[in-house]
PDB file of C-alpha atoms and ligand atoms in Angstrom:
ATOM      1  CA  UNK H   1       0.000   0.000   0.000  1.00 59.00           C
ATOM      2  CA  UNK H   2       0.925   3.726  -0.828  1.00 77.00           C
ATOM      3  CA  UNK H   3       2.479   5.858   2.228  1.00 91.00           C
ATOM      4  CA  UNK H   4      -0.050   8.508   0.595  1.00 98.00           C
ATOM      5  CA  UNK H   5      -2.750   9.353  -1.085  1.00 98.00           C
ATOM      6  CA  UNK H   6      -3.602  12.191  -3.036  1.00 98.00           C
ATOM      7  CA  UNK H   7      -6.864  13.850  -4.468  1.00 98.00           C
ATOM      8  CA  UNK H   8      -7.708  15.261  -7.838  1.00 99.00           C
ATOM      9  CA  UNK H   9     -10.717  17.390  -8.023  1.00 99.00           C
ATOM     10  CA  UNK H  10     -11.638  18.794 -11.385  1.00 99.00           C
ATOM     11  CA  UNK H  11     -14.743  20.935 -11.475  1.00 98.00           C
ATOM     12  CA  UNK H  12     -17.481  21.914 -13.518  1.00 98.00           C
ATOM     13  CA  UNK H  13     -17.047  21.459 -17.360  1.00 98.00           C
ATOM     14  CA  UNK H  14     -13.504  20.047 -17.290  1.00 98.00           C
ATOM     15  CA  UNK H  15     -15.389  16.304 -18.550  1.00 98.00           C
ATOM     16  CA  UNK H  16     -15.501  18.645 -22.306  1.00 97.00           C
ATOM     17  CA  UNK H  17     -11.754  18.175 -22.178  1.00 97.00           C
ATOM     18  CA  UNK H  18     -10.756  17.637 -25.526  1.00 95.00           C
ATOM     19  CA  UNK H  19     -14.268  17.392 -27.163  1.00 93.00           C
ATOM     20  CA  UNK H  20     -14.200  21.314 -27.563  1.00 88.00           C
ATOM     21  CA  UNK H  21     -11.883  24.441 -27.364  1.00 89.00           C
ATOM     22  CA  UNK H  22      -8.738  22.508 -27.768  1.00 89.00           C
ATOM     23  CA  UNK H  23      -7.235  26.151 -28.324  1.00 89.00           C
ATOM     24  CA  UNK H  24      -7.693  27.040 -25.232  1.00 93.00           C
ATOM     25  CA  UNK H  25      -7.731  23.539 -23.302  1.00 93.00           C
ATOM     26  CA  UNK H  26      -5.974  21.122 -25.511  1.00 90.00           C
ATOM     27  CA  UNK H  27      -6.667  17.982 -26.943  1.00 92.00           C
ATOM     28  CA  UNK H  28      -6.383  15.565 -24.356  1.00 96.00           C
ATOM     29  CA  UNK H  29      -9.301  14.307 -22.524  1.00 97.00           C
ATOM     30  CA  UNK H  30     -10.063  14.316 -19.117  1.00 98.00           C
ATOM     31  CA  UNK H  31      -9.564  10.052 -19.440  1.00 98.00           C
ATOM     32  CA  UNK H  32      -6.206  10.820 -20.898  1.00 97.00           C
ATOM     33  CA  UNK H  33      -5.435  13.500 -18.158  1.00 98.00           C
ATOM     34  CA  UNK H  34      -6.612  10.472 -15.647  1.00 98.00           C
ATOM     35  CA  UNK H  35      -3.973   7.534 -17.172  1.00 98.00           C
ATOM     36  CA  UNK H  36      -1.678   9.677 -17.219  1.00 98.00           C
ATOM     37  CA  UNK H  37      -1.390  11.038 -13.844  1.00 98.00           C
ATOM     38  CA  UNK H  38      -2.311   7.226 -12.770  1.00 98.00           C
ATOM     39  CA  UNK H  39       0.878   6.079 -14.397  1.00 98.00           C
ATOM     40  CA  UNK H  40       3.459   8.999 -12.668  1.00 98.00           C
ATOM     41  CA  UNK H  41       1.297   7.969  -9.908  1.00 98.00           C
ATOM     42  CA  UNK H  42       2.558   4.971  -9.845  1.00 98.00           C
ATOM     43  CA  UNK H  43       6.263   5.850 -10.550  1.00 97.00           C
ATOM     44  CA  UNK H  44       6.224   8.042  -7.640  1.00 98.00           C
ATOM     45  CA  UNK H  45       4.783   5.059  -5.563  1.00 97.00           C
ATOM     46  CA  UNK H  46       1.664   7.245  -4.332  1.00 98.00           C
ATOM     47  CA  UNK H  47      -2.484   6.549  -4.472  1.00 98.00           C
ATOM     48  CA  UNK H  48      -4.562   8.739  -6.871  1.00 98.00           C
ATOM     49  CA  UNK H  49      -8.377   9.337  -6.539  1.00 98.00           C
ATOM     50  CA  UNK H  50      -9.744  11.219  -9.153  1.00 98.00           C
ATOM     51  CA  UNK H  51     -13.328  13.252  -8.981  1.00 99.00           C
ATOM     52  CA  UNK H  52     -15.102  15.521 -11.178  1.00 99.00           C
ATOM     53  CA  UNK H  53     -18.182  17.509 -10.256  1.00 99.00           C
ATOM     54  CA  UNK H  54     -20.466  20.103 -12.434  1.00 98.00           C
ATOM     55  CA  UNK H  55     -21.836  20.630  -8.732  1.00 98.00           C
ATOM     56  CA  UNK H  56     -20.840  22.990  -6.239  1.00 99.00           C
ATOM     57  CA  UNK H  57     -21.905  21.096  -3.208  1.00 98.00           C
ATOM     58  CA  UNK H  58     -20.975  17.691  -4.654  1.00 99.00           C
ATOM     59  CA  UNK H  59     -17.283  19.671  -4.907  1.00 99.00           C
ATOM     60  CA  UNK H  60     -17.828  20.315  -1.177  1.00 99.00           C
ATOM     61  CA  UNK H  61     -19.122  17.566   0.151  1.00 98.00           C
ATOM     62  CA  UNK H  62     -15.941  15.283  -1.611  1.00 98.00           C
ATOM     63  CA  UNK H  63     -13.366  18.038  -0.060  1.00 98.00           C
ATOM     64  CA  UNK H  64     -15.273  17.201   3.597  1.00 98.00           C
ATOM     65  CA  UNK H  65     -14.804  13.174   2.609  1.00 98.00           C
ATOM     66  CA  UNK H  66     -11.239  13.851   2.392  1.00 98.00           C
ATOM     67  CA  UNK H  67     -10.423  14.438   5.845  1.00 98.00           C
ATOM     68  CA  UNK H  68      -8.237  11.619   7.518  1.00 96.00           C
ATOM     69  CA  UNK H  69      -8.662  10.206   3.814  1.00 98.00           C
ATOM     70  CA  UNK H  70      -6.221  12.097   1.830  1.00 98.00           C
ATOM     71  CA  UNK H  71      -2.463  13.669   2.386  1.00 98.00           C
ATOM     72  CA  UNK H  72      -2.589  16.295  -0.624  1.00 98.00           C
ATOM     73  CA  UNK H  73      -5.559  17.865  -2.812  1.00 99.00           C
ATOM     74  CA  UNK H  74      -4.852  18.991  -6.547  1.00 99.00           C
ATOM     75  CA  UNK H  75      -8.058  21.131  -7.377  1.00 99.00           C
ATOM     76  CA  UNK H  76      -8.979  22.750 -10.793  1.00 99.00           C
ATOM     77  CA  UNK H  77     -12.475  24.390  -9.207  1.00 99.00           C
ATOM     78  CA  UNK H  78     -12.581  25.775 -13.110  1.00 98.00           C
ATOM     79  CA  UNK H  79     -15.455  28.744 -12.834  1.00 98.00           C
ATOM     80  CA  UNK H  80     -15.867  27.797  -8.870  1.00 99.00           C
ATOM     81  CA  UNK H  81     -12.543  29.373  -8.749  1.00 99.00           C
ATOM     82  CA  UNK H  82     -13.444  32.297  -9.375  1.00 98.00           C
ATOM     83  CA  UNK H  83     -17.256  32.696  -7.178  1.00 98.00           C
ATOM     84  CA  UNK H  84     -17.139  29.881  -4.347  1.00 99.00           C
ATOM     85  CA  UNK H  85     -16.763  31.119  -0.779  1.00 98.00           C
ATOM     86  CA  UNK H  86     -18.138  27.818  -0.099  1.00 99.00           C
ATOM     87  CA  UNK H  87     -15.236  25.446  -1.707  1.00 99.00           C
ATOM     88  CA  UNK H  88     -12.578  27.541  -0.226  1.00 98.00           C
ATOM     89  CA  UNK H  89     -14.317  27.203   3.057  1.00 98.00           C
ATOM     90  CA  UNK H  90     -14.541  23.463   3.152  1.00 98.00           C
ATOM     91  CA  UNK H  91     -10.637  23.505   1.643  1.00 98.00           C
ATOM     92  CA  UNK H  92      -9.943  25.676   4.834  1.00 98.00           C
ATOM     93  CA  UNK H  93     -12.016  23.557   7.000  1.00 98.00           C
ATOM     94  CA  UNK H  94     -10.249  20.342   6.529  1.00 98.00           C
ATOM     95  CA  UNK H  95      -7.163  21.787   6.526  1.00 97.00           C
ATOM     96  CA  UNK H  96      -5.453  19.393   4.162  1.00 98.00           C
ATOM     97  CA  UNK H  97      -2.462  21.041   2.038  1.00 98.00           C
ATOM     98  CA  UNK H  98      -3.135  21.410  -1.790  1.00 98.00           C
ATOM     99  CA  UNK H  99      -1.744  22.881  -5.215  1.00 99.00           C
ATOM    100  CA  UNK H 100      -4.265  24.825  -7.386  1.00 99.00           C
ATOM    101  CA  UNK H 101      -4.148  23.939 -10.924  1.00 98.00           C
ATOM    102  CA  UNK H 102      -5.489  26.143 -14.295  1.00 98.00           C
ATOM    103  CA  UNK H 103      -4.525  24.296 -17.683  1.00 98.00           C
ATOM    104  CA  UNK H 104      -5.229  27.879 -19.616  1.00 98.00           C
ATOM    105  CA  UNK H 105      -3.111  30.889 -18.093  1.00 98.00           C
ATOM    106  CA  UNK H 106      -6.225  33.006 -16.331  1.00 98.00           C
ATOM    107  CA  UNK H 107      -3.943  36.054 -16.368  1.00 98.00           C
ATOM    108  CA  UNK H 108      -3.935  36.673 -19.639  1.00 98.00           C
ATOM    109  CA  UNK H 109      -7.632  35.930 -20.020  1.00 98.00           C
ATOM    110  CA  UNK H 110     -11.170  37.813 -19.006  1.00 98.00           C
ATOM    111  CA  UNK H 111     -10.116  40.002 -15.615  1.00 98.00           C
ATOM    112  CA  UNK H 112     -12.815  38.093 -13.935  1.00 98.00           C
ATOM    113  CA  UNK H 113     -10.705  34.844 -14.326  1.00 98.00           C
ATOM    114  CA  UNK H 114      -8.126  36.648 -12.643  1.00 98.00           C
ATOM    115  CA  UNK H 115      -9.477  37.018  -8.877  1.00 98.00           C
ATOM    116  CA  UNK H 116      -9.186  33.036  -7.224  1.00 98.00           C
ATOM    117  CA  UNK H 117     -10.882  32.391  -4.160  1.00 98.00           C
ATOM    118  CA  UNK H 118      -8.677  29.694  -3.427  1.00 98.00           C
ATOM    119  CA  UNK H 119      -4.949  30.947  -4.219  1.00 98.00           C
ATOM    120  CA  UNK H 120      -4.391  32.443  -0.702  1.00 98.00           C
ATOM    121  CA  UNK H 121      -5.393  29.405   0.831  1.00 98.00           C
ATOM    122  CA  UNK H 122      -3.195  27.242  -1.814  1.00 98.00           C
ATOM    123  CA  UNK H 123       0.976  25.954  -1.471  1.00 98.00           C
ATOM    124  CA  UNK H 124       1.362  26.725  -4.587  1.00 98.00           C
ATOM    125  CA  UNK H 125      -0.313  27.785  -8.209  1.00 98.00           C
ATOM    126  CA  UNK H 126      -0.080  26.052 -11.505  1.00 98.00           C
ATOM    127  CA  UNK H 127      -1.311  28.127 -14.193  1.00 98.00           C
ATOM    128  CA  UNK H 128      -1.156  27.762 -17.994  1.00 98.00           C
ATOM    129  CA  UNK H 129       1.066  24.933 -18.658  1.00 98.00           C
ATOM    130  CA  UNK H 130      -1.780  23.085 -20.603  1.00 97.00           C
ATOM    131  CA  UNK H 131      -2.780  19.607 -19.144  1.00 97.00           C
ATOM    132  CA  UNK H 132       0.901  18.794 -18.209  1.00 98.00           C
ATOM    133  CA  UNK H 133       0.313  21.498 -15.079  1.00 98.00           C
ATOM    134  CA  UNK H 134      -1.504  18.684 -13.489  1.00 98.00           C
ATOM    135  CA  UNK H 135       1.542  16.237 -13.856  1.00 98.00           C
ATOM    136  CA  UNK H 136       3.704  19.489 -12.369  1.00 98.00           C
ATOM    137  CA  UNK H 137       1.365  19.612  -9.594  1.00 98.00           C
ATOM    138  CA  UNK H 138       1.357  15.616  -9.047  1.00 98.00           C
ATOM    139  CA  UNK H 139       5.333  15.649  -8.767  1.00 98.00           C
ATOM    140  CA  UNK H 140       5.579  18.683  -6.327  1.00 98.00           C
ATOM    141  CA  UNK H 141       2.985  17.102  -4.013  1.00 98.00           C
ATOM    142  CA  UNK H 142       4.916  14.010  -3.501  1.00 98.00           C
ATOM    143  CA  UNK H 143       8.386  15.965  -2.878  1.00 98.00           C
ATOM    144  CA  UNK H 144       6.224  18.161  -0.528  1.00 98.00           C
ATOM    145  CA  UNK H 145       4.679  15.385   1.247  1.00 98.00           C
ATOM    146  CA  UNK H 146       8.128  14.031   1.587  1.00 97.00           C
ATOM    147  CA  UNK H 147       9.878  16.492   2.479  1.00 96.00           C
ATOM    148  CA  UNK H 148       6.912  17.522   5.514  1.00 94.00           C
ATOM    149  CA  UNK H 149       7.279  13.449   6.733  1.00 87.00           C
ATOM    150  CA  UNK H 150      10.848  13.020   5.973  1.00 82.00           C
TER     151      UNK H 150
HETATM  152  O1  CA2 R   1      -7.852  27.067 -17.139  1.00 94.13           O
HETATM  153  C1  CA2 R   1      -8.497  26.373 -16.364  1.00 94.13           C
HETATM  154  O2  CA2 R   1      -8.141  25.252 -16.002  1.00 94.13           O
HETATM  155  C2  CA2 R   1      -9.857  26.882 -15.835  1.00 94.13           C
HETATM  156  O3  CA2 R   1      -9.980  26.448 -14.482  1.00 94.13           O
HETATM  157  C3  CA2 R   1     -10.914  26.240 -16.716  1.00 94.13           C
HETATM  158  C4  CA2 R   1     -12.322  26.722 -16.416  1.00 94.13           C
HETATM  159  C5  CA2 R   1     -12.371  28.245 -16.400  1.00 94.13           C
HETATM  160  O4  CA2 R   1     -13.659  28.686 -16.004  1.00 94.13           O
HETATM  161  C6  CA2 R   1     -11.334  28.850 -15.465  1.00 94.13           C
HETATM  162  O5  CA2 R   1     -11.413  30.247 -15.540  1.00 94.13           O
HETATM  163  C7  CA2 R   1      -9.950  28.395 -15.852  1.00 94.13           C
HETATM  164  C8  CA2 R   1     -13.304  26.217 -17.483  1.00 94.13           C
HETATM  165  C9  CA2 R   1     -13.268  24.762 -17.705  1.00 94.13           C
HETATM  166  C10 CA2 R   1     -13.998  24.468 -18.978  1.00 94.13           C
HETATM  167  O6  CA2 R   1     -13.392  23.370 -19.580  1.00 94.13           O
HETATM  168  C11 CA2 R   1     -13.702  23.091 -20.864  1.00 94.13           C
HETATM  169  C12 CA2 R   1     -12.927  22.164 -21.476  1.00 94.13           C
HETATM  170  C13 CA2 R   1     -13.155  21.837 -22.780  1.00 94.13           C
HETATM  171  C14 CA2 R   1     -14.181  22.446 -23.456  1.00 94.13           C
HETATM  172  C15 CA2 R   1     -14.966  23.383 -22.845  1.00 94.13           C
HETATM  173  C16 CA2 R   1     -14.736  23.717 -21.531  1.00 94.13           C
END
């Protein structure tokens, strides 16, 4: 068995992933995304569970399930990033250390992409290296989680 385990929480619309906008998205779909951060998952000799949510309180309610569950979270909240008092509340409330992830860079997008309720709360912030930001994310959590537990 895996020393840990981490979570990977993509919100509402991210299960379009490579059916539309591959300009802005790319062409990988969220199954793809999901083998492929199983399989570094597995070189790095940690256990992945993967969720995805259109729901707000389905979002929540996972993040709750996580306590005592999970070591890490890896969360792309997608437009809940950017309007949910309630996800970064139940982040907060379980206290469990994570790595916000965007695959498109919000900066240079709409200004109301650019305001994250979460980022404050976050270790760190992936943003705009396409779908590979989640395999970035994957591979800093385990040296942080190692580095925490030496
Ligand atoms: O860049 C990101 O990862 C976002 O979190 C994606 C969200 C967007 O609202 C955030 O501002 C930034 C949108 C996800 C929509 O995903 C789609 C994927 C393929 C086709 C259509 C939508």
């Amino acid at each position: 068995m895996s020393k840990y385990s981490i979570l990977v929480i993509n919100g509402p619309n991210l299960n379009l992933l490579g059916t539309r906008e591959p300009g802005i998205y790319g062409a990988g779909t969220l199954q793809d995304l999901t083998a492929n951060l199983d399989k570094v998952a597995a070189e790095c000799g940690v256990s992945l569970e993967h969720f995805q949510s259109n729901h707000e309180g389905q979002i929540v309610d996972k993040i709750q399930s996580a306590l005592h569950r999970h070591d890490f979270l890896l969360i792309n909240a997608g437009a809940y990033t950017h309007t949910s008092v309630a996800i970064r509340d139940a982040i907060s409330g379980v206290s469990i250390p994570f790595y916000e992830i965007h695959i498109s860079n919000v900066h240079s997008r709409e200004p109301f992409r650019h305001h994250s309720y979460l980022s404050d709360k976050a270790v760190g912030v992936i943003v705009g290296f396409g779908l590979k930001g989640y395999e970035y994310a994957l591979r800093a959590a385990v040296d942080y989680l190692h580095k925490q537990n030496h």
